CSV table of C-alpha atoms in Angstrom, one decimal:
chain,number,residue,atom,x,y,z
A,21,MET,CA,109.1,86.9,107.8
A,22,ASN,CA,106.4,86.0,105.2
A,23,THR,CA,108.6,85.3,102.3
A,24,HIS,CA,106.2,83.0,100.4
A,25,HIS,CA,103.3,85.4,100.0
A,26,ASP,CA,102.9,88.8,98.3
A,27,PRO,CA,103.2,91.4,101.1
A,28,ALA,CA,100.6,93.6,99.4
A,29,ILE,CA,98.0,90.8,99.6
A,30,ILE,CA,98.7,90.1,103.3
A,31,THR,CA,98.8,93.8,104.1
A,32,ALA,CA,95.4,94.2,102.4
A,33,VAL,CA,93.8,91.4,104.4
A,34,LEU,CA,95.3,92.7,107.6
A,35,MET,CA,94.3,96.2,106.9
A,36,ALA,CA,90.7,95.1,106.4
A,37,ALA,CA,90.7,92.9,109.6
A,38,GLU,CA,92.4,95.7,111.6
A,39,GLY,CA,89.8,98.2,110.3
A,40,ALA,CA,86.9,96.0,111.3
A,41,ILE,CA,88.3,95.2,114.8
A,42,ASN,CA,89.1,98.8,115.5
A,43,ARG,CA,85.7,99.9,114.3
A,44,GLY,CA,84.2,97.3,116.7
A,45,LEU,CA,86.3,98.7,119.5
A,46,GLU,CA,85.2,102.2,118.8
A,47,LEU,CA,81.6,101.0,119.3
A,48,ASP,CA,82.6,99.4,122.6
A,49,PRO,CA,84.6,102.0,124.6
A,50,ALA,CA,84.7,99.7,127.7
A,51,SER,CA,86.6,97.0,125.7
A,52,ALA,CA,88.8,99.6,124.1
A,53,ARG,CA,89.8,100.8,127.7
A,54,ASP,CA,90.5,97.2,128.7
A,55,LEU,CA,92.6,96.7,125.6
A,56,ALA,CA,94.5,99.9,126.3
A,57,ASP,CA,95.6,98.3,129.6
A,58,LEU,CA,97.4,95.7,127.6
A,59,SER,CA,99.3,98.4,125.6
A,60,GLY,CA,102.6,97.2,124.3
A,61,THR,CA,101.6,93.6,124.1
A,62,VAL,CA,102.9,91.9,120.9
A,63,LEU,CA,101.1,88.7,119.9
A,64,ALA,CA,102.7,86.7,117.2
A,65,ILE,CA,100.4,84.2,115.3
A,66,GLU,CA,102.4,81.7,113.4
A,67,CYS,CA,100.8,79.3,111.0
A,68,TRP,CA,103.0,76.6,109.4
A,69,ALA,CA,100.6,75.4,106.8
A,70,PRO,CA,100.2,77.7,104.9
A,71,ALA,CA,103.4,79.4,106.1
A,72,LEU,CA,102.3,82.7,107.5
A,73,GLU,CA,103.2,85.0,110.4
A,74,VAL,CA,101.1,87.8,111.6
A,75,PHE,CA,101.6,90.2,114.6
A,76,ALA,CA,99.0,91.9,116.6
A,77,ILE,CA,100.3,94.9,118.5
A,78,VAL,CA,98.1,96.6,121.2
A,79,GLU,CA,98.5,100.4,120.9
A,80,PRO,CA,98.1,102.8,123.8
A,81,GLU,CA,94.9,104.3,122.5
A,82,GLY,CA,93.2,100.9,122.8
A,83,ARG,CA,93.5,100.0,119.2
A,84,LEU,CA,94.9,96.9,117.6
A,85,HIS,CA,97.6,97.1,114.9
A,86,LEU,CA,98.0,94.0,112.6
A,87,THR,CA,101.2,93.7,110.6
A,88,PRO,CA,103.1,91.0,108.7
A,89,TYR,CA,106.4,92.3,110.0
A,90,CYS,CA,107.5,93.3,113.5
A,91,GLU,CA,110.9,93.7,115.1
A,92,GLN,CA,109.6,94.2,118.6
A,93,ALA,CA,110.0,91.3,121.1
A,94,CYS,CA,106.9,89.2,121.2
A,95,SER,CA,105.0,88.9,124.5
A,96,VAL,CA,103.5,85.6,123.4
A,97,ARG,CA,103.7,83.5,120.3
A,98,VAL,CA,101.0,81.0,119.1
A,99,ARG,CA,102.0,78.3,116.7
A,100,GLY,CA,99.9,75.8,114.8
A,101,GLY,CA,98.3,74.7,111.6
A,102,LEU,CA,95.4,76.2,109.8
A,103,ASN,CA,93.1,73.5,111.1
A,104,ASP,CA,94.0,74.3,114.7
A,105,TYR,CA,93.2,78.0,114.1
A,106,LEU,CA,89.9,77.2,112.4
A,107,ALA,CA,88.9,74.9,115.2
A,108,LEU,CA,89.7,77.7,117.6
A,109,THR,CA,87.5,80.3,115.7
A,110,THR,CA,84.6,77.9,115.5
A,111,ALA,CA,84.9,76.5,119.1
A,112,GLU,CA,82.0,77.2,121.6
A,113,ASP,CA,84.6,77.7,124.3
A,114,PRO,CA,87.8,79.1,122.7
A,115,ALA,CA,89.7,79.2,126.0
A,116,VAL,CA,89.3,75.4,126.5
A,117,THR,CA,90.1,74.8,122.8
A,118,LEU,CA,93.2,76.9,123.0
A,119,ILE,CA,94.5,74.9,126.0
A,120,ASN,CA,93.5,71.5,124.7
A,121,SER,CA,94.3,71.9,121.0
A,122,ASP,CA,97.6,71.2,119.3
A,123,LEU,CA,98.4,75.0,119.2
A,124,GLU,CA,101.7,75.7,120.8
A,125,ILE,CA,101.9,78.7,123.1
A,126,ILE,CA,105.4,80.2,123.7
A,127,GLY,CA,105.9,83.1,126.2
A,128,ASN,CA,103.6,84.7,128.7
A,129,SER,CA,100.1,83.4,128.2
A,130,ALA,CA,98.5,85.9,130.6
A,131,PRO,CA,98.0,88.7,127.9
A,132,LEU,CA,96.7,86.0,125.5
A,133,ILE,CA,94.1,84.9,128.0
A,134,ALA,CA,93.3,88.6,128.8
A,135,LEU,CA,92.8,89.2,125.0
A,136,GLN,CA,90.6,86.1,124.7
A,137,THR,CA,88.5,87.3,127.6
A,138,LEU,CA,88.2,90.7,126.1
A,139,VAL,CA,87.0,89.4,122.8
A,140,ALA,CA,84.5,87.1,124.6
A,141,LYS,CA,83.1,90.1,126.6
A,142,MET,CA,83.0,92.5,123.6
A,143,GLN,CA,79.5,94.0,123.0
A,144,PRO,CA,79.8,96.6,120.3
A,145,ASP,CA,76.9,99.1,120.2
A,146,TRP,CA,75.8,98.5,116.6
A,147,GLU,CA,73.0,101.0,117.0
A,148,ALA,CA,75.3,104.0,117.3
A,149,PRO,CA,76.5,104.1,113.6
A,150,LEU,CA,72.9,103.6,112.4
A,151,VAL,CA,71.6,106.4,114.5
A,152,GLY,CA,74.5,108.6,113.3
A,153,VAL,CA,73.5,108.0,109.7
A,154,LEU,CA,69.7,107.7,109.9
A,155,GLY,CA,68.8,109.7,112.9
A,156,ASP,CA,67.3,108.6,116.3
A,157,VAL,CA,64.0,107.2,115.2
A,158,ALA,CA,64.8,105.5,112.0
A,159,GLY,CA,68.2,104.3,113.3
A,160,HIS,CA,66.6,102.8,116.4
A,161,GLN,CA,63.9,101.1,114.4
A,162,LEU,CA,66.3,99.6,111.9
A,163,ALA,CA,68.6,98.5,114.8
A,164,ASN,CA,65.6,96.8,116.4
A,165,LEU,CA,64.7,95.1,113.2
A,166,LEU,CA,68.3,93.9,112.7
A,167,ARG,CA,68.5,92.7,116.3
A,168,GLN,CA,65.3,90.6,115.8
A,169,ILE,CA,66.6,89.2,112.5
A,170,PHE,CA,69.9,88.2,114.2
A,171,GLN,CA,68.0,86.7,117.2
A,172,TRP,CA,65.8,84.8,114.8
A,173,GLY,CA,68.8,83.6,112.9
A,174,GLU,CA,70.6,82.5,116.0
A,175,ALA,CA,67.5,80.7,117.3
A,176,SER,CA,66.8,79.1,113.9
A,177,SER,CA,70.4,77.9,113.7
A,178,LYS,CA,70.2,76.3,117.2
A,179,SER,CA,66.9,74.7,116.4
A,180,PHE,CA,68.2,73.4,113.0
A,181,ARG,CA,71.2,71.9,114.6
A,182,ARG,CA,69.1,70.2,117.3
A,183,GLN,CA,66.6,68.9,114.8
A,184,LEU,CA,69.3,67.7,112.4
A,185,SER,CA,70.9,65.8,115.3
A,186,GLU,CA,67.6,64.2,116.3
A,187,PHE,CA,66.9,63.2,112.7
A,188,ILE,CA,70.4,61.6,112.3
A,189,LEU,CA,70.2,59.8,115.7
A,190,GLU,CA,66.5,59.0,116.2
A,191,GLU,CA,64.6,59.0,113.0
A,192,GLY,CA,67.1,58.1,110.3
A,193,ARG,CA,69.3,55.9,112.7
A,194,LEU,CA,72.2,57.1,110.6
A,195,SER,CA,74.4,57.3,113.6
A,196,PRO,CA,74.1,55.6,117.1
A,197,PRO,CA,73.1,57.9,120.0
A,198,ALA,CA,75.9,59.0,122.4
A,199,ALA,CA,74.7,56.7,125.2
A,200,GLU,CA,74.6,53.7,122.9
A,201,LEU,CA,78.2,54.5,121.8
A,202,GLU,CA,79.3,55.0,125.4
A,203,TYR,CA,77.9,51.5,126.3
A,204,PHE,CA,79.6,50.0,123.2
A,205,TYR,CA,82.9,51.5,124.2
A,206,GLN,CA,82.6,50.2,127.8
A,207,GLU,CA,81.9,46.7,126.4
A,208,ILE,CA,85.0,46.9,124.2
A,209,ASP,CA,87.0,48.1,127.2
A,210,SER,CA,85.7,45.2,129.3
A,211,LEU,CA,86.4,42.7,126.5
A,212,VAL,CA,89.9,44.0,126.1
A,213,LEU,CA,90.5,43.6,129.8
A,214,LYS,CA,89.2,40.0,129.7
A,215,VAL,CA,91.3,39.1,126.7
A,216,ASP,CA,94.4,40.6,128.4
A,217,ARG,CA,93.7,38.5,131.5
A,218,LEU,CA,93.1,35.4,129.4
A,219,GLU,CA,96.4,36.0,127.5
A,220,SER,CA,98.4,36.3,130.7
A,221,ARG,CA,96.8,33.1,132.1
A,222,LEU,CA,97.6,31.3,128.9
A,223,LYS,CA,101.2,32.5,129.1
A,224,ARG,CA,101.5,31.4,132.7
A,225,LEU,CA,100.0,28.0,131.8
A,226,ALA,CA,102.5,27.7,128.9
A,227,GLN,CA,105.3,28.6,131.3
A,228,ARG,CA,104.2,25.8,133.7
A,229,LEU,CA,104.1,23.2,131.0
A,230,LYS,CA,107.6,24.1,129.8
A,231,THR,CA,109.0,23.8,133.3
A,232,PRO,CA,109.9,20.1,134.1
A,233,ALA,CA,108.0,18.5,137.0
A,234,ARG,CA,110.0,18.0,140.2
B,244,MET,CA,130.8,122.4,90.0
B,245,THR,CA,129.3,119.1,89.1
B,246,ASP,CA,126.8,120.7,86.7
B,247,LYS,CA,129.5,122.5,84.9
B,248,THR,CA,131.5,119.3,84.5
B,249,ASN,CA,128.5,117.5,83.1
B,250,ALA,CA,127.6,120.3,80.7
B,251,ALA,CA,131.2,120.4,79.4
B,252,SER,CA,131.4,116.7,78.9
B,253,GLY,CA,128.0,116.5,77.4
B,254,GLU,CA,127.0,113.5,79.6
B,255,THR,CA,123.6,112.1,78.9
B,256,THR,CA,120.9,110.3,80.9
B,257,ASP,CA,117.5,108.9,80.2
B,258,PHE,CA,114.3,110.9,80.5
B,259,GLY,CA,111.7,108.2,79.9
B,260,PHE,CA,112.7,106.7,76.5
B,261,GLU,CA,114.4,109.9,75.4
B,262,THR,CA,118.1,110.5,76.0
B,263,VAL,CA,118.8,114.0,77.3
B,264,ASN,CA,121.7,116.0,78.7
B,265,LYS,CA,122.2,115.3,82.4
B,266,ASN,CA,121.7,119.0,83.2
B,267,GLU,CA,118.3,119.0,81.5
B,268,LYS,CA,116.7,116.1,83.3
B,269,GLU,CA,116.1,117.9,86.5
B,270,GLY,CA,114.1,120.7,84.8
B,271,LEU,CA,112.2,118.2,82.7
B,272,VAL,CA,111.2,116.1,85.8
B,273,ARG,CA,110.2,119.3,87.6
B,274,GLY,CA,108.0,120.1,84.7
B,275,VAL,CA,106.3,116.7,84.9
B,276,PHE,CA,105.7,117.0,88.7
B,277,ASP,CA,104.6,120.7,88.5
B,278,SER,CA,101.9,119.4,86.1
B,279,VAL,CA,100.7,116.5,88.2
B,280,ALA,CA,101.2,118.0,91.8
B,281,ASN,CA,97.6,119.2,92.3
B,282,ARG,CA,96.0,115.9,91.4
B,283,TYR,CA,98.9,113.6,92.4
B,284,ASP,CA,97.1,111.7,95.1
B,285,LEU,CA,93.9,111.3,93.1
B,286,MET,CA,95.9,110.0,90.1
B,287,ASN,CA,97.9,107.6,92.3
B,288,ASP,CA,94.6,106.2,93.6
B,289,LEU,CA,93.2,105.9,90.1
B,290,MET,CA,96.3,104.5,88.5
B,291,SER,CA,97.0,101.8,91.1
B,292,ALA,CA,93.3,101.3,92.2
B,293,GLY,CA,94.4,102.3,95.7
B,294,ILE,CA,97.0,99.6,96.0
B,295,HIS,CA,99.8,102.2,96.5
B,296,ARG,CA,98.5,102.5,100.0
B,297,LEU,CA,99.3,98.9,100.7
B,298,TRP,CA,102.8,99.2,99.2
B,299,LYS,CA,103.5,102.3,101.4
B,300,ARG,CA,102.0,100.6,104.5
B,301,PHE,CA,104.3,97.6,104.1
B,302,THR,CA,107.3,100.0,103.6
B,303,ILE,CA,106.5,101.7,106.8
B,304,GLU,CA,106.3,98.3,108.6
B,305,LEU,CA,109.7,97.4,107.2
B,306,SER,CA,111.1,100.7,108.5
B,307,ALA,CA,110.5,99.6,112.1
B,308,VAL,CA,110.7,103.3,113.1
B,309,ARG,CA,110.5,103.9,116.9
B,310,PRO,CA,109.6,106.9,119.0
B,311,GLY,CA,112.4,109.5,119.2
B,312,GLN,CA,114.0,108.6,115.9
B,313,THR,CA,114.8,111.0,112.9
B,314,VAL,CA,113.3,110.0,109.6
B,315,LEU,CA,114.0,111.5,106.2
B,316,ASP,CA,111.4,110.9,103.5
B,317,ILE,CA,113.0,111.9,100.2
B,318,ALA,CA,110.8,112.7,97.2
B,319,GLY,CA,108.1,112.7,99.9
B,320,GLY,CA,105.7,114.5,97.6
B,321,THR,CA,102.3,115.0,99.1
B,322,GLY,CA,103.5,113.6,102.5
B,323,ASP,CA,101.5,110.5,103.0
B,324,LEU,CA,104.5,108.5,104.3
B,325,ALA,CA,105.7,111.5,106.4
B,326,ALA,CA,102.3,111.8,108.1
B,327,LYS,CA,102.5,108.2,109.3
B,328,PHE,CA,106.1,108.6,110.4
B,329,SER,CA,105.2,111.7,112.3
B,330,ARG,CA,102.8,109.7,114.5
B,331,LEU,CA,105.4,106.9,114.9
B,332,VAL,CA,108.4,109.0,116.0
B,333,GLY,CA,106.2,111.0,118.4
B,334,ASP,CA,107.0,114.3,120.0
B,335,ASN,CA,110.7,113.4,120.7
B,336,GLY,CA,111.4,112.4,117.2
B,337,GLN,CA,111.4,114.3,113.9
B,338,VAL,CA,110.4,113.7,110.3
B,339,LEU,CA,112.0,115.6,107.4
B,340,LEU,CA,110.0,115.7,104.3
B,341,ALA,CA,112.3,116.4,101.4
B,342,ASP,CA,111.5,117.0,97.7
B,343,ILE,CA,113.3,118.7,94.9
B,344,ASN,CA,110.0,120.0,93.6
B,345,ASP,CA,108.5,123.0,95.3
B,346,SER,CA,105.0,122.4,93.9
B,347,MET,CA,104.9,118.9,95.4
B,348,LEU,CA,106.2,120.2,98.7
B,349,LYS,CA,103.6,123.0,98.9
B,350,VAL,CA,100.8,120.4,98.3
B,351,GLY,CA,102.4,118.1,100.9
B,352,ARG,CA,102.8,121.0,103.4
B,353,ASP,CA,99.1,122.1,103.0
B,354,ARG,CA,97.9,118.5,103.3
B,355,LEU,CA,99.9,117.8,106.4
B,356,LEU,CA,98.9,121.0,108.1
B,357,ASP,CA,95.2,120.2,107.3
B,358,SER,CA,95.6,116.7,108.8
B,359,GLY,CA,97.1,118.2,112.0
B,360,ALA,CA,100.6,116.6,111.5
B,361,VAL,CA,102.7,119.4,112.9
B,362,GLY,CA,105.3,119.9,115.5
B,363,ASN,CA,107.8,117.2,114.6
B,364,LEU,CA,107.6,117.7,110.8
B,365,HIS,CA,110.0,119.8,108.7
B,366,MET,CA,110.0,120.5,105.0
B,367,VAL,CA,113.2,120.6,103.1
B,368,GLN,CA,113.6,121.4,99.4
B,369,CYS,CA,116.7,119.6,98.3
B,370,ASP,CA,118.3,117.3,95.7
B,371,ALA,CA,118.6,113.7,96.6
B,372,GLN,CA,122.1,113.6,95.1
B,373,MET,CA,123.4,116.2,97.5
B,374,LEU,CA,121.5,115.9,100.7
B,375,PRO,CA,122.2,118.9,102.9
B,376,PHE,CA,122.4,116.9,106.2
B,377,PRO,CA,125.4,116.1,108.5
B,378,ASP,CA,127.0,112.7,108.2
B,379,ALA,CA,125.4,109.9,110.4
B,380,SER,CA,122.5,112.1,111.4
B,381,ILE,CA,119.4,110.1,110.2
B,382,ASP,CA,117.9,106.8,111.6
B,383,CYS,CA,115.8,105.9,108.6
B,384,ILE,CA,115.5,107.2,105.0
B,385,THR,CA,112.6,106.3,102.7
B,386,ILE,CA,112.3,107.2,99.1
B,387,ALA,CA,109.0,106.1,97.6
B,388,PHE,CA,108.5,106.3,93.8
B,389,GLY,CA,111.3,108.9,93.6
B,390,LEU,CA,114.6,107.2,92.8
B,391,ARG,CA,113.7,106.6,89.2
B,392,ASN,CA,113.4,110.4,88.6
B,393,VAL,CA,116.9,111.1,90.1
B,394,THR,CA,119.5,111.9,87.4
B,395,ASP,CA,122.4,110.1,89.1
B,396,LYS,CA,121.0,107.2,91.2
B,397,ASP,CA,124.4,106.0,92.4
B,398,MET,CA,125.3,109.4,93.6
B,399,ALA,CA,121.9,109.7,95.4
B,400,LEU,CA,122.4,106.3,97.1
B,401,ARG,CA,125.9,107.3,98.3
B,402,SER,CA,124.5,110.5,99.6
B,403,MET,CA,121.8,108.7,101.5
B,404,GLU,CA,124.4,106.2,102.9
B,405,ARG,CA,126.5,109.1,104.1
B,406,ILE,CA,123.8,110.7,106.2
B,407,LEU,CA,122.5,107.5,107.7
B,408,LYS,CA,123.6,106.6,111.3
B,409,PRO,CA,125.3,103.3,111.7
B,410,GLY,CA,122.5,100.7,111.9
B,411,GLY,CA,120.2,103.1,110.2
B,412,ARG,CA,118.1,101.8,107.3
B,413,LEU,CA,117.3,102.9,103.8
B,414,LEU,CA,114.1,101.9,102.2
B,415,VAL,CA,113.5,102.3,98.5
B,416,LEU,CA,110.0,101.8,97.3
B,417,GLU,CA,109.9,101.9,93.5
B,418,PHE,CA,108.3,100.4,90.4
B,419,SER,CA,110.2,97.4,89.2
B,420,LYS,CA,110.0,94.4,86.9
B,421,PRO,CA,107.0,92.0,87.0
B,422,VAL,CA,108.2,88.4,87.6
B,423,ASN,CA,105.6,86.8,85.3
B,424,PRO,CA,106.2,87.4,81.6
B,425,ILE,CA,102.4,87.2,80.8
B,426,PHE,CA,101.6,89.6,83.6
B,427,GLU,CA,104.4,91.9,82.3
B,428,LYS,CA,102.6,92.0,78.9
B,429,ILE,CA,99.3,93.0,80.5
B,430,TYR,CA,101.1,95.5,82.6
B,431,ASP,CA,102.9,97.0,79.6
B,432,THR,CA,99.6,97.5,77.8
B,433,TYR,CA,98.1,99.1,80.8
B,434,SER,CA,101.1,101.4,81.3
B,435,PHE,CA,101.4,102.6,77.7
B,436,ARG,CA,97.7,102.6,76.7
B,437,VAL,CA,95.6,103.2,79.8
B,438,LEU,CA,97.9,105.5,81.9
B,439,PRO,CA,98.3,108.3,79.3
B,440,LEU,CA,94.6,108.1,78.6
B,441,MET,CA,93.8,108.5,82.3
B,442,GLY,CA,96.3,111.4,82.5
B,443,GLN,CA,94.5,113.1,79.6
B,444,LEU,CA,91.0,112.5,81.1
B,445,PHE,CA,91.6,113.5,84.7
B,446,ASN,CA,94.6,115.9,84.4
B,447,ASN,CA,94.5,117.0,80.8
B,448,ASP,CA,98.1,115.9,80.5
B,449,ALA,CA,98.9,112.6,78.6
B,450,ASP,CA,102.6,113.4,78.2
B,451,SER,CA,103.5,113.5,81.9
B,452,TYR,CA,101.8,110.1,82.4
B,453,ARG,CA,103.5,108.7,79.4
B,454,TYR,CA,106.8,109.8,80.9
B,455,LEU,CA,105.9,108.0,84.2
B,456,ALA,CA,105.3,104.8,82.3
B,457,GLU,CA,108.6,105.2,80.3
B,458,SER,CA,110.6,106.1,83.4
B,459,ILE,CA,109.4,102.9,85.1
B,460,ARG,CA,110.7,100.8,82.2
B,461,LYS,CA,114.1,102.5,82.3
B,462,HIS,CA,114.5,102.1,86.0
B,463,PRO,CA,116.9,99.3,87.1
B,464,ASP,CA,115.2,95.9,87.9
B,465,GLN,CA,115.2,94.4,91.4
B,466,ASP,CA,118.7,92.8,91.3
B,467,THR,CA,120.4,95.7,89.6
B,468,LEU,CA,119.1,98.1,92.2
B,469,LEU,CA,120.2,95.7,95.0
B,470,GLY,CA,123.7,95.7,93.5
B,471,MET,CA,123.7,99.5,93.4
B,472,MET,CA,122.7,99.7,97.1
B,473,GLU,CA,125.5,97.3,98.0
B,474,ASP,CA,128.0,99.4,95.8
B,475,ALA,CA,126.9,102.5,97.8
B,476,GLY,CA,128.1,100.8,101.0
B,477,LEU,CA,124.9,99.5,102.4
B,478,VAL,CA,124.8,96.0,103.9
B,479,ASN,CA,122.2,93.2,104.5
B,480,CYS,CA,120.4,94.5,101.4
B,481,GLU,CA,117.3,92.7,100.4
B,482,TYR,CA,114.1,93.3,98.5
B,483,HIS,CA,110.4,92.2,98.6
B,484,ASN,CA,108.4,92.1,95.4
B,485,MET,CA,104.8,93.3,95.7
B,486,THR,CA,101.9,92.8,93.4
B,487,GLY,CA,103.8,90.4,91.2
B,488,GLY,CA,106.9,92.6,91.0
B,489,ILE,CA,105.2,95.7,89.7
B,490,VAL,CA,106.7,97.3,92.8
B,491,ALA,CA,109.6,96.3,95.0
B,492,VAL,CA,110.7,97.6,98.3
B,493,HIS,CA,114.5,97.4,98.8
B,494,ARG,CA,116.1,97.7,102.2
B,495,GLY,CA,119.7,98.2,103.1
B,496,ILE,CA,121.4,98.9,106.4
B,497,LYS,CA,124.3,101.4,107.1
B,498,ALA,CA,127.3,99.4,108.4
């Protein structure tokens, strides 16, 4: 139970998130149908810093209900700190991050993986609400424009990240390249190995010197 | 019988900041709600900036109502809680929307019919102090922003406890006492200056909204109400403050 926070604030945040998710599902009927197959699943998300507990309940109509309080038995519970959850949301491959991170998964992980797959596959038809409001022609044109803006934004973001990486590694020499780092680490490993061997030889030698000659 | 006894003894109670005879309060409260019934939801949204929906939603979450259960929503007014309970209990359950005020019930009935919430919903005009239901017949009782208008709150709580099934729960959502003194000052200014003004502007009735503000101040604070629920026989009583204690939801279980 979330005893440290004002329930009205948590409820407001969850209502907004629930509304956005369910609106997205309305625009992607295939995902809504897939979600309906998971009906009855209760996912508990527990964060210990800040202390917060949220439940996601899959409803039979293929909608998600988010609540700060639930008395139903949880199908799966995920525990972790805020950093772990942030890393998960920004990860390129959330499934791998989920397994390799410090997040603790308790219960049946199958519905969690199914939910994760569903989110990854989701493709809401953003054109539908625009066409509904503006009509076929204007709605389609605006949707195309928005699609181009998003694509440009995505491409620009990728390009910026690549160029920033090149500047840091190649031009500014602010950080060593990955291959150089890898070679450095191998050298360290090799040095550690040699030092260990030398240490054991010295120990053996010291042992021999201590032992009286026969 | 009770009314006659009260009249004879001249017992008094509060009506906002006024002290009135116990027999008069019911009629006075009815007058207030007759006046505000038509614009009740609009005024709730305006006065709370829509936050009352969050308070009610959290109350519904705490109720943990399941399909097939019987829910009684006392002072249900325009039926916003009842509509949600109707969906939660499903076809095999039932929701009883009760209010002492027929104007509020009529508005609630029309609104629920318009929204398609029918079949498992029944309207009952009754007094929360003398609930006309058999003992141990209800799984969950909610009373949202209604208890402070009841003349004898202890009697009402005992009546609710009587009709709850063992393990059934009572949820009281009501205005309460802000926990921060500075916030309380701001809230007081808002209640006594802004609320009557809004009542005058949007409903042409400042007095009813002044009464609402006064009745909130006269209502027992969180711990007092918790004690009253325990005195009525409920167990595992607890409360959750919301929006800095402006509102609190109390929950008690029938042993």
